[in-house]
Amino acid sequence: MTPLEYTIDNLPEGLTEGPQWLSDKRRQLRLSFNDKPLPRRGAHLWRYTDPGKFVPNSSATAPVTASPSLAQIESELFGLLEKKHLAAVVVDKCGQTATIRMSDELGKAGVVILPLEKAAQSHTPLVEPHLYQLINSEFGKFEALNGALWQSGVFVYIPDKTTISLPIHLVRDAGTAASQVFPRLLIVAGKNAEATIIDEYTGGPSDISSGAGMSHGAVELFAGADSRVRYLCLQRQAGGMNSYLTCRARIDSGAQMVTIPLALGANLSKQNFGVILNGKGADSRIFGLAFGSQYQQFDNHTLHHHAAGSTTSNIDFKVVLADKATSAYTGLIRIDHSAKGCQAYQENRNLLLNPGTRAETIPELEILNEDVSCTHGATVGPIDPMQVFYLQCRGIDYDTAERLIVAGFLEKTLQIVPGDLRERVSSLIRTRLEAM
Amino acid sequence: MSSHTPLLVLKDVHVEVEGKEVVAGVSLTINAGETHAIMGPNGSGKSSLSNALMGHPSYKITRGDVSLAGRSILAMSADERSRAGLFLAFQYPLAIPGVTVANFMRTALMAHRGKDADMSDFRKLFKAEMAALSIDEKFATRYVNDGFSGGEKKRIEILQLSMLQPKMAILDETDSGLDIDALKTVSQGINRFHNKSNGILLVTHYQRLLDYVKPDFVHVMMSGQFVKSGGAELALKLEDLGYDWVSEENGGKVTVK
């Protein structure tokens, strides 16, 4: 059997736990995965990435050893929780055990944070109507794969009219070996609820010399009417990971959603972030960032689907590439026939620091009615040498000038990142720039 | 440097842009405490000369030598020239989105003082210099020249001048795009900066800046050469008679290449 003919013959033991409806779904998705052909190279969203890179290795297993830095992150996050900088912390060690800690206030407010399989049992009325609603077998082969095999799933529920002002922070660790993980997250925010969720992906082998580690993630998010939800996804996996993530959000009337996808890590990172604006007055903003060096490869897709009228969306997706890194960004704005009076804006800017880098930017518009305002813009290019000269004329050396300009390019995006994390992300980027 | 070493010496400087010679052999000596002005019509080569002196990558000095306080600067990069004490106020200052004026100034000052230098006086110094130039404090957190008006950009150039305290300042068309109030403020800033130990080279098309910043010497540049030099009175004569007068006086000696 070649790797590309990989099939799931049986659901691993442990994944058959939970309520019957969940086991049934998993089995259905297993068959669906086996039936679906691998996406054709060159098909929509597969023009720049080889689908074969995401086919699991049949001999690979779930990782057993947590990455060395996890303990430190864990204690930092627990510290922030104690200092009341975070509302809750979830630590997922290589897809095996999830440690969940949350403040007393959250429990009192009726917030639920549970392993997804447990929640499927204990909170069926909240989980069953949502799980697999946005990401299911119809979505694609790899989405079916996660649907069948997810472990260490997490469920987050914020009741109606509940404001959680501090972030809920999840860390998903992919271990150290070339193994595979299938994280899944379901977030349900009620009407007029408010929350910030930080979803951080770490770990994996440091290079691909002994095979790539693999991560297939799925995130479903439901934001009720008039809710305000911020979802930040920080992908900073190690350089030996092939990372695939699909995120779909459905937001109701008057809801305001901010999505912040930050892709810094992995060998190959393919991410798909979509928001369905499902009710009048819904507003979605995506502030994306991909930062690549060496031979890193990014393939990012965003979707704003205006399914209801008088909805607004805005995308600001920034890419910085150094060394031989490459990026493809495909941004789709879809406005339904019935969705009149919508406004959509999309911008993708790519800064190329070395001649060996390459960036593609593909705007896609599917606009089915005329009563809309929709614009997009894209730039791909090196740093303006005149900007560098200007800074040099003030005594700043070339390398420092370049770093300053890159930091400036990313400033607007970093300003959106919540406080404690902003400093950490800035310093990750600074360290990478200084190493160049 | 002995007290007699001139601040800036240009010896037969030739400048090329994209293979075309735009400055065809100029020589000039500026001593500490002096203010010189280079005047000339558009396209005479005066901005090209300023850019070449600062080390702009597109403006190549192909012949001659330039020394700052007795040291040749030709082999230096622009940042080395700046740290050696040369300053160029830009005719069109660049915007650096996302980088605040305060961060930019701090980084520049640190580059001049050295990595381990004490920067504890920065805030106080920065605030005082901003106040002296009537720059609103909110500009500290605005992004460098991003959406600034012409006048605001020029004030920020002079703020950089007064913060960095170079030995030799070249001011390229600093008066352009300024209304009369801004011109006065900017001129005051230049005069406040000027002292016995530094030098100023004003590059300008018009006389009006020279009403506020008095030059000791005026050089008229045409077709890449200095065609006439004199005192401040020369600028006034140019104001009355225009550049044609110099051109005619030279009787065809100056030809446009």
XYZ file of C-alpha atoms in Angstrom, chain B residues 62-255:
194
model
C 32.386 58.755 -10.005
C 35.284 61.208 -9.547
C 36.690 63.460 -6.882
C 36.590 63.180 -3.117
C 34.433 64.222 -0.216
C 35.787 64.508 3.293
C 33.960 65.143 6.522
C 36.117 66.584 9.301
C 39.238 65.455 7.474
C 38.110 61.894 6.675
C 37.050 60.707 3.252
C 33.475 59.399 3.412
C 33.282 57.858 -0.063
C 33.730 54.295 1.150
C 31.136 54.731 3.910
C 27.521 53.553 3.786
C 24.791 56.080 4.494
C 24.440 54.968 8.110
C 28.198 55.260 8.645
C 28.122 58.772 7.175
C 25.295 59.658 9.543
C 27.177 58.326 12.553
C 30.282 60.206 11.343
C 28.250 63.410 11.681
C 26.587 64.044 8.306
C 22.877 64.765 8.080
C 20.513 65.150 5.159
C 17.055 66.629 5.637
C 14.996 65.095 2.846
C 13.065 67.054 0.295
C 10.488 64.251 0.351
C 10.758 62.401 3.680
C 9.695 58.748 3.507
C 6.776 57.255 5.436
C 7.573 54.233 7.615
C 4.140 52.790 8.462
C 3.871 51.030 11.803
C 7.003 52.649 13.252
C 6.289 55.463 15.688
C 8.231 58.713 15.610
C 9.370 58.044 19.195
C 10.629 54.533 18.400
C 12.366 55.795 15.261
C 14.079 58.640 17.143
C 15.137 56.378 19.977
C 16.582 53.828 17.529
C 18.407 56.550 15.604
C 19.824 58.165 18.731
C 20.906 54.786 20.071
C 22.672 54.076 16.770
C 24.611 57.326 17.228
C 25.427 56.805 20.879
C 26.249 53.092 20.670
C 24.353 50.003 21.786
C 25.212 50.179 25.465
C 24.724 53.913 25.816
C 22.574 55.374 28.547
C 19.239 56.403 27.019
C 17.564 57.503 30.246
C 17.509 61.127 29.070
C 15.668 60.240 25.860
C 12.102 61.067 26.893
C 13.024 64.414 28.366
C 15.179 65.409 25.417
C 12.590 64.229 22.899
C 9.768 66.130 24.607
C 11.833 69.307 24.868
C 12.851 69.237 21.204
C 9.280 68.560 20.101
C 8.057 71.497 22.174
C 10.739 73.770 20.717
C 9.502 72.963 17.219
C 5.821 73.345 18.215
C 5.199 69.692 17.379
C 2.182 68.293 19.202
C 3.058 65.499 21.634
C 0.665 63.143 19.868
C 3.169 62.930 17.000
C 5.411 60.817 19.251
C 3.052 57.860 18.828
C 2.141 58.501 15.207
C 3.853 56.487 12.504
C 6.815 58.208 10.831
C 5.542 60.601 8.127
C 2.513 58.352 7.576
C -0.239 60.715 6.480
C 1.700 63.798 7.608
C 1.234 67.095 5.766
C 4.214 68.616 3.924
C 4.811 71.027 6.785
C 4.592 68.300 9.435
C 7.141 66.194 7.577
C 9.613 69.092 7.429
C 9.210 69.794 11.133
C 9.933 66.153 11.871
C 13.083 66.420 9.718
C 14.256 69.357 11.807
C 13.335 67.445 14.978
C 15.714 64.706 13.830
C 18.370 67.329 13.116
C 18.126 68.779 16.596
C 18.050 65.355 18.273
C 21.037 63.944 16.401
C 23.189 67.113 16.463
C 25.303 66.359 13.379
C 28.532 68.181 12.544
C 27.330 68.965 9.064
C 23.705 69.325 7.992
C 22.553 69.346 4.385
C 19.015 70.670 4.084
C 17.497 69.754 0.737
C 14.632 72.076 -0.254
C 13.518 72.216 3.348
C 11.441 75.295 2.553
C 9.348 73.644 -0.137
C 5.740 72.976 0.763
C 5.822 75.217 3.842
C 3.408 78.008 4.582
C 4.859 81.133 6.142
C 4.256 80.088 9.764
C 5.806 76.664 9.222
C 8.716 78.308 7.396
C 9.350 80.507 10.446
C 9.213 77.595 12.896
C 11.464 75.437 10.755
C 13.932 78.310 10.265
C 14.026 78.947 14.003
C 14.790 75.263 14.486
C 17.692 75.467 12.052
C 19.038 78.633 13.669
C 18.744 77.093 17.123
C 20.747 74.102 15.911
C 23.479 76.176 14.278
C 26.559 77.017 16.325
C 30.280 77.684 15.958
C 31.195 74.050 15.704
C 28.748 72.829 13.064
C 28.034 73.681 9.472
C 24.947 74.002 7.297
C 24.484 73.514 3.588
C 21.132 74.795 2.376
C 19.990 73.574 -0.992
C 17.180 75.674 -2.345
C 15.487 76.984 -5.412
C 14.151 80.133 -3.803
C 15.521 82.963 -1.758
C 12.745 82.922 0.862
C 14.352 80.494 3.316
C 17.487 82.665 3.188
C 15.486 85.561 4.670
C 15.342 83.532 7.884
C 18.529 81.473 7.742
C 21.329 83.832 6.692
C 23.992 82.205 4.534
C 27.624 83.252 4.695
C 28.206 82.041 1.148
C 25.928 81.426 -1.811
C 26.849 79.191 -4.741
C 24.848 79.147 -7.927
C 24.606 75.764 -9.556
C 23.669 75.251 -13.187
C 24.041 72.161 -15.335
C 25.931 70.343 -12.624
C 28.525 73.028 -11.920
C 28.982 75.977 -9.632
C 28.862 78.971 -11.972
C 29.051 81.753 -9.421
C 29.801 82.144 -5.741
C 29.365 85.114 -3.469
C 27.892 86.320 -0.204
C 24.285 86.619 0.903
C 23.779 89.516 -1.518
C 24.067 87.065 -4.422
C 20.857 85.356 -3.354
C 19.027 88.696 -3.365
C 20.336 89.498 -6.810
C 19.072 86.119 -8.045
C 15.720 86.878 -6.517
C 15.544 90.125 -8.560
C 17.112 89.020 -11.806
C 16.442 85.274 -11.965
C 18.817 82.528 -13.043
C 18.949 83.775 -16.664
C 21.129 86.578 -15.487
C 23.858 84.179 -14.350
C 23.409 82.126 -17.454
C 23.863 85.175 -19.700
C 26.793 86.445 -17.681
C 28.539 83.165 -18.305
C 27.941 83.683 -21.999
C 27.330 80.115 -23.110
C 30.025 78.679 -20.851
C 27.258 76.705 -19.192
C 25.476 74.354 -21.489
